[in-house]
Amino acid sequence: ETGVTQSPTHLIKTRGQQVTLRCSSQSGHNTVSWYQQALGQGPQFIFQYYREEENGRGNFPPRFSGLQFPNYSSELNVNALELDDSALYLCASNLKRERSYNEQFFGPGTRLTVL
Amino acid sequence: QKEVEQNSGPLSVPEGAIASLNCTYSDRVSQSFFWYRQYSGKSPELIMSIYSNGDKEDGRFTAQLNKASQYVSLLIRDSQPSDSATYLCAVKKRDNYGQNFVFGPGTRLSVLP
């Protein structure tokens, strides 16, 4: 158990819809990252939030957006869903601090299927 | 050139053998390296982290890092069928806009009883 939780576990949406995925970070962790993992591939970095502000972004379009809240929870929002958005969405948290190696711990993921 | 490369496998080893998993990375200033194990349908689980050149051992696992060659490996001794999974190599990079981890595509390991 990593202390990172995600909801929902599975989700089915249709093309063009919007979706919100949720994550609760490990207590005390001030940094959360979101990843998209397509079948048979490694996780792809979407973005990272540190102290409630976006602190890094991968090669994903603006329709992927996020929020981080003071209670260590966060959200990933995806607008105008496309078929290629079908994937496992992973949330990972870590404690960002000086001279730390920032090991990330993943939640169980949300499996999103877009029809 | 991809930032983090791994052989996709599958790598098959008999039970009790040593499994050797390899990873190369392109960003020379990368400083932290991680191995994750991912069972089918599950999320990645951190099993090893390494930051300095040389070897780091934890139980049956040994991570090896060679920054000059931009190479990191994972050895699994006395492989067990329960080690059958996909192993992901991850590199922590620092760029001008925050930090992020870059993952390789993973190597699928199959340990045969």
PDB file of C-alpha atoms in Angstrom:
ATOM      1  CA  GLU A   1       0.000   0.000   0.000  1.00  0.00           C
ATOM      2  CA  THR A   2       1.398   3.366  -1.027  1.00  0.00           C
ATOM      3  CA  GLY A   3      -1.203   5.537   0.675  1.00  0.00           C
ATOM      4  CA  VAL A   4      -2.203   6.971  -2.695  1.00  0.00           C
ATOM      5  CA  THR A   5      -5.803   6.388  -3.703  1.00  0.00           C
ATOM      6  CA  GLN A   6      -7.643   7.059  -6.939  1.00  0.00           C
ATOM      7  CA  SER A   7     -11.263   7.110  -8.013  1.00  0.00           C
ATOM      8  CA  PRO A   8     -13.057   5.777  -9.848  1.00  0.00           C
ATOM      9  CA  THR A   9     -11.389   2.448 -10.611  1.00  0.00           C
ATOM     10  CA  HIS A  10     -12.978   2.129 -14.022  1.00  0.00           C
ATOM     11  CA  LEU A  11     -14.853   4.573 -16.223  1.00  0.00           C
ATOM     12  CA  ILE A  12     -16.541   4.372 -19.596  1.00  0.00           C
ATOM     13  CA  LYS A  13     -17.219   7.533 -21.559  1.00  0.00           C
ATOM     14  CA  THR A  14     -18.145   8.398 -25.116  1.00  0.00           C
ATOM     15  CA  ARG A  15     -16.182  10.531 -27.521  1.00  0.00           C
ATOM     16  CA  GLY A  16     -16.632  14.254 -26.926  1.00  0.00           C
ATOM     17  CA  GLN A  17     -17.554  13.918 -23.268  1.00  0.00           C
ATOM     18  CA  GLN A  18     -15.610  15.339 -20.330  1.00  0.00           C
ATOM     19  CA  VAL A  19     -14.174  13.347 -17.421  1.00  0.00           C
ATOM     20  CA  THR A  20     -12.739  14.126 -13.987  1.00  0.00           C
ATOM     21  CA  LEU A  21     -10.413  11.692 -12.273  1.00  0.00           C
ATOM     22  CA  ARG A  22      -9.494  12.047  -8.627  1.00  0.00           C
ATOM     23  CA  CYS A  23      -6.453  11.260  -6.533  1.00  0.00           C
ATOM     24  CA  SER A  24      -5.659  11.471  -2.865  1.00  0.00           C
ATOM     25  CA  SER A  25      -1.938  11.727  -2.216  1.00  0.00           C
ATOM     26  CA  GLN A  26       0.052  10.140   0.569  1.00  0.00           C
ATOM     27  CA  SER A  27      -0.200  12.293   3.676  1.00  0.00           C
ATOM     28  CA  GLY A  28       2.485  14.983   3.744  1.00  0.00           C
ATOM     29  CA  HIS A  29       3.353  14.660   0.060  1.00  0.00           C
ATOM     30  CA  ASN A  30       3.311  18.101  -1.543  1.00  0.00           C
ATOM     31  CA  THR A  31       3.801  17.032  -5.140  1.00  0.00           C
ATOM     32  CA  VAL A  32       1.478  15.050  -7.366  1.00  0.00           C
ATOM     33  CA  SER A  33       2.051  13.915 -10.916  1.00  0.00           C
ATOM     34  CA  TRP A  34      -0.361  12.436 -13.417  1.00  0.00           C
ATOM     35  CA  TYR A  35       0.547   9.898 -16.072  1.00  0.00           C
ATOM     36  CA  GLN A  36      -1.228   8.264 -18.976  1.00  0.00           C
ATOM     37  CA  GLN A  37      -0.333   4.646 -19.701  1.00  0.00           C
ATOM     38  CA  ALA A  38      -1.567   3.129 -22.920  1.00  0.00           C
ATOM     39  CA  LEU A  39      -1.634  -0.632 -23.241  1.00  0.00           C
ATOM     40  CA  GLY A  40       1.847  -2.075 -23.663  1.00  0.00           C
ATOM     41  CA  GLN A  41       3.624   1.228 -23.081  1.00  0.00           C
ATOM     42  CA  GLY A  42       5.329   2.973 -20.207  1.00  0.00           C
ATOM     43  CA  PRO A  43       3.596   5.786 -18.335  1.00  0.00           C
ATOM     44  CA  GLN A  44       3.667   9.124 -20.138  1.00  0.00           C
ATOM     45  CA  PHE A  45       3.986  12.250 -18.003  1.00  0.00           C
ATOM     46  CA  ILE A  46       0.981  14.586 -18.270  1.00  0.00           C
ATOM     47  CA  PHE A  47       1.762  17.200 -15.631  1.00  0.00           C
ATOM     48  CA  GLN A  48       2.882  17.793 -12.090  1.00  0.00           C
ATOM     49  CA  TYR A  49       1.498  19.988  -9.331  1.00  0.00           C
ATOM     50  CA  TYR A  50       3.493  21.353  -6.430  1.00  0.00           C
ATOM     51  CA  ARG A  51       1.825  23.378  -3.701  1.00  0.00           C
ATOM     52  CA  GLU A  52      -1.315  23.722  -5.800  1.00  0.00           C
ATOM     53  CA  GLU A  53       0.418  25.120  -8.877  1.00  0.00           C
ATOM     54  CA  GLU A  54       1.368  23.403 -12.127  1.00  0.00           C
ATOM     55  CA  ASN A  55       5.066  22.686 -11.940  1.00  0.00           C
ATOM     56  CA  GLY A  56       5.766  20.801 -15.131  1.00  0.00           C
ATOM     57  CA  ARG A  57       3.892  19.575 -18.174  1.00  0.00           C
ATOM     58  CA  GLY A  58       4.456  16.868 -20.737  1.00  0.00           C
ATOM     59  CA  ASN A  59       3.410  16.803 -24.359  1.00  0.00           C
ATOM     60  CA  PHE A  60      -0.331  16.799 -23.805  1.00  0.00           C
ATOM     61  CA  PRO A  61      -2.879  19.271 -25.244  1.00  0.00           C
ATOM     62  CA  PRO A  62      -4.619  21.920 -23.109  1.00  0.00           C
ATOM     63  CA  ARG A  63      -7.783  19.837 -22.901  1.00  0.00           C
ATOM     64  CA  PHE A  64      -5.875  17.924 -20.209  1.00  0.00           C
ATOM     65  CA  SER A  65      -5.974  20.091 -17.097  1.00  0.00           C
ATOM     66  CA  GLY A  66      -5.591  19.594 -13.391  1.00  0.00           C
ATOM     67  CA  LEU A  67      -5.974  20.919  -9.907  1.00  0.00           C
ATOM     68  CA  GLN A  68      -4.291  20.261  -6.601  1.00  0.00           C
ATOM     69  CA  PHE A  69      -5.991  21.080  -3.311  1.00  0.00           C
ATOM     70  CA  PRO A  70      -4.581  21.953   0.147  1.00  0.00           C
ATOM     71  CA  ASN A  71      -5.672  18.583   1.539  1.00  0.00           C
ATOM     72  CA  TYR A  72      -3.270  16.759  -0.860  1.00  0.00           C
ATOM     73  CA  SER A  73      -6.043  15.668  -3.185  1.00  0.00           C
ATOM     74  CA  SER A  74      -5.931  16.424  -6.890  1.00  0.00           C
ATOM     75  CA  GLU A  75      -7.959  16.131 -10.065  1.00  0.00           C
ATOM     76  CA  LEU A  76      -7.251  15.404 -13.697  1.00  0.00           C
ATOM     77  CA  ASN A  77      -9.810  16.808 -16.117  1.00  0.00           C
ATOM     78  CA  VAL A  78     -10.001  15.803 -19.746  1.00  0.00           C
ATOM     79  CA  ASN A  79     -12.321  17.638 -22.121  1.00  0.00           C
ATOM     80  CA  ALA A  80     -13.543  16.600 -25.549  1.00  0.00           C
ATOM     81  CA  LEU A  81     -12.565  12.967 -25.064  1.00  0.00           C
ATOM     82  CA  GLU A  82     -11.034  11.141 -27.998  1.00  0.00           C
ATOM     83  CA  LEU A  83     -10.790   7.415 -28.610  1.00  0.00           C
ATOM     84  CA  ASP A  84      -7.006   7.576 -28.075  1.00  0.00           C
ATOM     85  CA  ASP A  85      -7.575   8.853 -24.545  1.00  0.00           C
ATOM     86  CA  SER A  86      -8.476   5.299 -23.554  1.00  0.00           C
ATOM     87  CA  ALA A  87      -5.734   4.324 -21.108  1.00  0.00           C
ATOM     88  CA  LEU A  88      -4.788   3.729 -17.502  1.00  0.00           C
ATOM     89  CA  TYR A  89      -4.431   7.069 -15.721  1.00  0.00           C
ATOM     90  CA  LEU A  90      -1.979   7.027 -12.855  1.00  0.00           C
ATOM     91  CA  CYS A  91      -1.484   9.468 -10.055  1.00  0.00           C
ATOM     92  CA  ALA A  92       1.838   9.531  -8.221  1.00  0.00           C
ATOM     93  CA  SER A  93       2.822  11.534  -5.182  1.00  0.00           C
ATOM     94  CA  ASN A  94       6.114  12.415  -3.571  1.00  0.00           C
ATOM     95  CA  LEU A  95       7.566  14.818  -1.069  1.00  0.00           C
ATOM     96  CA  LYS A  96       9.609  17.492  -2.794  1.00  0.00           C
ATOM     97  CA  ARG A  97      12.366  18.742  -0.545  1.00  0.00           C
ATOM     98  CA  GLU A  98      15.998  19.726  -0.641  1.00  0.00           C
ATOM     99  CA  ARG A  99      18.496  16.922  -1.164  1.00  0.00           C
ATOM    100  CA  SER A 100      15.732  14.435  -1.654  1.00  0.00           C
ATOM    101  CA  TYR A 101      15.577  11.895  -4.373  1.00  0.00           C
ATOM    102  CA  ASN A 102      11.836  12.328  -4.687  1.00  0.00           C
ATOM    103  CA  GLU A 103      10.749   8.761  -4.986  1.00  0.00           C
ATOM    104  CA  GLN A 104       7.279   8.623  -6.482  1.00  0.00           C
ATOM    105  CA  PHE A 105       4.558   6.305  -5.298  1.00  0.00           C
ATOM    106  CA  PHE A 106       1.664   5.401  -7.524  1.00  0.00           C
ATOM    107  CA  GLY A 107      -2.003   4.978  -6.845  1.00  0.00           C
ATOM    108  CA  PRO A 108      -3.906   1.999  -8.261  1.00  0.00           C
ATOM    109  CA  GLY A 109      -4.947   3.930 -11.376  1.00  0.00           C
ATOM    110  CA  THR A 110      -8.194   4.654 -13.179  1.00  0.00           C
ATOM    111  CA  ARG A 111      -8.949   2.669 -16.332  1.00  0.00           C
ATOM    112  CA  LEU A 112     -10.692   4.990 -18.783  1.00  0.00           C
ATOM    113  CA  THR A 113     -12.412   3.599 -21.851  1.00  0.00           C
ATOM    114  CA  VAL A 114     -13.658   6.003 -24.511  1.00  0.00           C
ATOM    115  CA  LEU A 115     -16.218   4.588 -26.938  1.00  0.00           C
TER     116      LEU A 115
ATOM    117  CA  GLN B   1      16.393   8.725 -29.927  1.00  0.00           C
ATOM    118  CA  LYS B   2      13.963   8.014 -27.109  1.00  0.00           C
ATOM    119  CA  GLU B   3      14.828   9.429 -23.727  1.00  0.00           C
ATOM    120  CA  VAL B   4      14.702   6.098 -21.925  1.00  0.00           C
ATOM    121  CA  GLU B   5      15.080   2.817 -23.788  1.00  0.00           C
ATOM    122  CA  GLN B   6      14.540  -0.748 -22.704  1.00  0.00           C
ATOM    123  CA  ASN B   7      14.268  -4.046 -24.519  1.00  0.00           C
ATOM    124  CA  SER B   8      10.563  -4.857 -24.642  1.00  0.00           C
ATOM    125  CA  GLY B   9      11.143  -8.577 -24.208  1.00  0.00           C
ATOM    126  CA  PRO B  10       9.715 -10.871 -23.295  1.00  0.00           C
ATOM    127  CA  LEU B  11      12.735 -12.022 -21.354  1.00  0.00           C
ATOM    128  CA  SER B  12      12.301 -15.596 -20.241  1.00  0.00           C
ATOM    129  CA  VAL B  13      14.446 -17.144 -17.513  1.00  0.00           C
ATOM    130  CA  PRO B  14      14.101 -20.412 -15.613  1.00  0.00           C
ATOM    131  CA  GLU B  15      13.207 -20.359 -11.949  1.00  0.00           C
ATOM    132  CA  GLY B  16      16.277 -19.827  -9.784  1.00  0.00           C
ATOM    133  CA  ALA B  17      18.275 -18.089 -12.509  1.00  0.00           C
ATOM    134  CA  ILE B  18      19.484 -14.488 -12.610  1.00  0.00           C
ATOM    135  CA  ALA B  19      17.365 -12.101 -14.651  1.00  0.00           C
ATOM    136  CA  SER B  20      19.189  -9.099 -16.086  1.00  0.00           C
ATOM    137  CA  LEU B  21      17.204  -6.059 -17.192  1.00  0.00           C
ATOM    138  CA  ASN B  22      18.825  -3.143 -18.967  1.00  0.00           C
ATOM    139  CA  CYS B  23      18.003   0.495 -19.541  1.00  0.00           C
ATOM    140  CA  THR B  24      19.753   3.362 -21.306  1.00  0.00           C
ATOM    141  CA  TYR B  25      18.939   7.046 -21.103  1.00  0.00           C
ATOM    142  CA  SER B  26      19.810  10.027 -23.242  1.00  0.00           C
ATOM    143  CA  ASP B  27      19.802  13.005 -20.846  1.00  0.00           C
ATOM    144  CA  ARG B  28      23.302  13.123 -19.425  1.00  0.00           C
ATOM    145  CA  VAL B  29      22.317  15.398 -16.523  1.00  0.00           C
ATOM    146  CA  SER B  30      19.778  12.915 -15.158  1.00  0.00           C
ATOM    147  CA  GLN B  31      20.571  12.153 -11.563  1.00  0.00           C
ATOM    148  CA  SER B  32      18.030   9.742 -10.125  1.00  0.00           C
ATOM    149  CA  PHE B  33      17.031   6.366 -11.489  1.00  0.00           C
ATOM    150  CA  PHE B  34      14.275   4.028 -10.487  1.00  0.00           C
ATOM    151  CA  TRP B  35      13.009   0.560 -11.220  1.00  0.00           C
ATOM    152  CA  TYR B  36       9.322  -0.183 -10.973  1.00  0.00           C
ATOM    153  CA  ARG B  37       7.587  -3.533 -11.229  1.00  0.00           C
ATOM    154  CA  GLN B  38       4.154  -3.643 -12.801  1.00  0.00           C
ATOM    155  CA  TYR B  39       1.935  -6.676 -12.733  1.00  0.00           C
ATOM    156  CA  SER B  40      -0.683  -6.979 -15.437  1.00  0.00           C
ATOM    157  CA  GLY B  41      -3.632  -4.698 -14.727  1.00  0.00           C
ATOM    158  CA  LYS B  42      -1.942  -3.106 -11.727  1.00  0.00           C
ATOM    159  CA  SER B  43      -0.063   0.137 -11.136  1.00  0.00           C
ATOM    160  CA  PRO B  44       3.748   0.406 -10.991  1.00  0.00           C
ATOM    161  CA  GLU B  45       5.407  -0.495  -7.697  1.00  0.00           C
ATOM    162  CA  LEU B  46       8.760   1.029  -6.756  1.00  0.00           C
ATOM    163  CA  ILE B  47      11.339  -1.659  -6.094  1.00  0.00           C
ATOM    164  CA  MET B  48      14.708   0.086  -6.369  1.00  0.00           C
ATOM    165  CA  SER B  49      16.175   3.560  -6.614  1.00  0.00           C
ATOM    166  CA  ILE B  50      19.795   4.445  -7.333  1.00  0.00           C
ATOM    167  CA  TYR B  51      21.615   7.752  -7.527  1.00  0.00           C
ATOM    168  CA  SER B  52      25.341   7.047  -7.453  1.00  0.00           C
ATOM    169  CA  ASN B  53      27.560   5.084  -9.781  1.00  0.00           C
ATOM    170  CA  GLY B  54      28.016   1.498  -8.749  1.00  0.00           C
ATOM    171  CA  ASP B  55      25.783  -1.164  -7.308  1.00  0.00           C
ATOM    172  CA  LYS B  56      22.959  -1.034  -4.829  1.00  0.00           C
ATOM    173  CA  GLU B  57      21.605  -4.241  -3.367  1.00  0.00           C
ATOM    174  CA  ASP B  58      18.263  -4.893  -1.695  1.00  0.00           C
ATOM    175  CA  GLY B  59      17.469  -8.534  -1.046  1.00  0.00           C
ATOM    176  CA  ARG B  60      17.395 -10.413  -4.339  1.00  0.00           C
ATOM    177  CA  PHE B  61      17.562  -7.169  -6.328  1.00  0.00           C
ATOM    178  CA  THR B  62      20.695  -5.302  -7.398  1.00  0.00           C
ATOM    179  CA  ALA B  63      20.599  -2.044  -9.316  1.00  0.00           C
ATOM    180  CA  GLN B  64      23.696  -0.965 -11.218  1.00  0.00           C
ATOM    181  CA  LEU B  65      24.357   2.546 -12.512  1.00  0.00           C
ATOM    182  CA  ASN B  66      27.012   3.757 -14.922  1.00  0.00           C
ATOM    183  CA  LYS B  67      26.515   7.454 -15.622  1.00  0.00           C
ATOM    184  CA  ALA B  68      29.416   7.662 -18.059  1.00  0.00           C
ATOM    185  CA  SER B  69      27.732   5.054 -20.246  1.00  0.00           C
ATOM    186  CA  GLN B  70      24.244   6.351 -19.393  1.00  0.00           C
ATOM    187  CA  TYR B  71      23.225   2.862 -18.447  1.00  0.00           C
ATOM    188  CA  VAL B  72      21.281   1.419 -15.553  1.00  0.00           C
ATOM    189  CA  SER B  73      20.444  -2.218 -14.958  1.00  0.00           C
ATOM    190  CA  LEU B  74      18.498  -4.410 -12.575  1.00  0.00           C
ATOM    191  CA  LEU B  75      19.573  -7.907 -11.602  1.00  0.00           C
ATOM    192  CA  ILE B  76      17.126 -10.285  -9.975  1.00  0.00           C
ATOM    193  CA  ARG B  77      18.796 -13.249  -8.307  1.00  0.00           C
ATOM    194  CA  ASP B  78      17.059 -16.557  -7.642  1.00  0.00           C
ATOM    195  CA  SER B  79      14.186 -15.537  -9.922  1.00  0.00           C
ATOM    196  CA  GLN B  80      10.753 -16.741  -8.872  1.00  0.00           C
ATOM    197  CA  PRO B  81       7.573 -17.151 -10.933  1.00  0.00           C
ATOM    198  CA  SER B  82       6.123 -14.329  -8.839  1.00  0.00           C
ATOM    199  CA  ASP B  83       8.753 -12.027 -10.380  1.00  0.00           C
ATOM    200  CA  SER B  84       6.998 -12.383 -13.732  1.00  0.00           C
ATOM    201  CA  ALA B  85       5.906  -8.842 -14.534  1.00  0.00           C
ATOM    202  CA  THR B  86       6.833  -5.807 -16.602  1.00  0.00           C
ATOM    203  CA  TYR B  87       9.800  -3.877 -15.260  1.00  0.00           C
ATOM    204  CA  LEU B  88       9.841  -0.154 -15.909  1.00  0.00           C
ATOM    205  CA  CYS B  89      12.972   1.962 -15.822  1.00  0.00           C
ATOM    206  CA  ALA B  90      12.365   5.599 -14.838  1.00  0.00           C
ATOM    207  CA  VAL B  91      14.721   8.554 -14.929  1.00  0.00           C
ATOM    208  CA  LYS B  92      14.142  11.725 -12.988  1.00  0.00           C
ATOM    209  CA  LYS B  93      15.096  14.757 -15.026  1.00  0.00           C
ATOM    210  CA  ARG B  94      15.132  18.389 -14.145  1.00  0.00           C
ATOM    211  CA  ASP B  95      14.241  20.861 -16.807  1.00  0.00           C
ATOM    212  CA  ASN B  96      13.436  24.531 -16.846  1.00  0.00           C
ATOM    213  CA  TYR B  97       9.850  23.901 -15.853  1.00  0.00           C
ATOM    214  CA  GLY B  98       9.648  21.654 -12.856  1.00  0.00           C
ATOM    215  CA  GLN B  99      10.752  18.099 -12.579  1.00  0.00           C
ATOM    216  CA  ASN B 100       9.343  15.005 -14.077  1.00  0.00           C
ATOM    217  CA  PHE B 101      10.031  11.361 -14.443  1.00  0.00           C
ATOM    218  CA  VAL B 102      10.549   9.761 -17.828  1.00  0.00           C
ATOM    219  CA  PHE B 103       9.672   6.098 -18.128  1.00  0.00           C
ATOM    220  CA  GLY B 104      10.923   3.526 -20.545  1.00  0.00           C
ATOM    221  CA  PRO B 105       8.483   1.229 -22.350  1.00  0.00           C
ATOM    222  CA  GLY B 106       9.186  -1.606 -19.930  1.00  0.00           C
ATOM    223  CA  THR B 107      10.640  -5.093 -20.249  1.00  0.00           C
ATOM    224  CA  ARG B 108       8.329  -8.026 -19.778  1.00  0.00           C
ATOM    225  CA  LEU B 109       9.939 -10.748 -17.666  1.00  0.00           C
ATOM    226  CA  SER B 110       8.674 -14.294 -17.584  1.00  0.00           C
ATOM    227  CA  VAL B 111      10.105 -16.693 -14.989  1.00  0.00           C
ATOM    228  CA  LEU B 112       9.420 -20.265 -15.968  1.00  0.00           C
ATOM    229  CA  PRO B 113       8.811 -22.842 -13.206  1.00  0.00           C
TER     230      PRO B 113
END
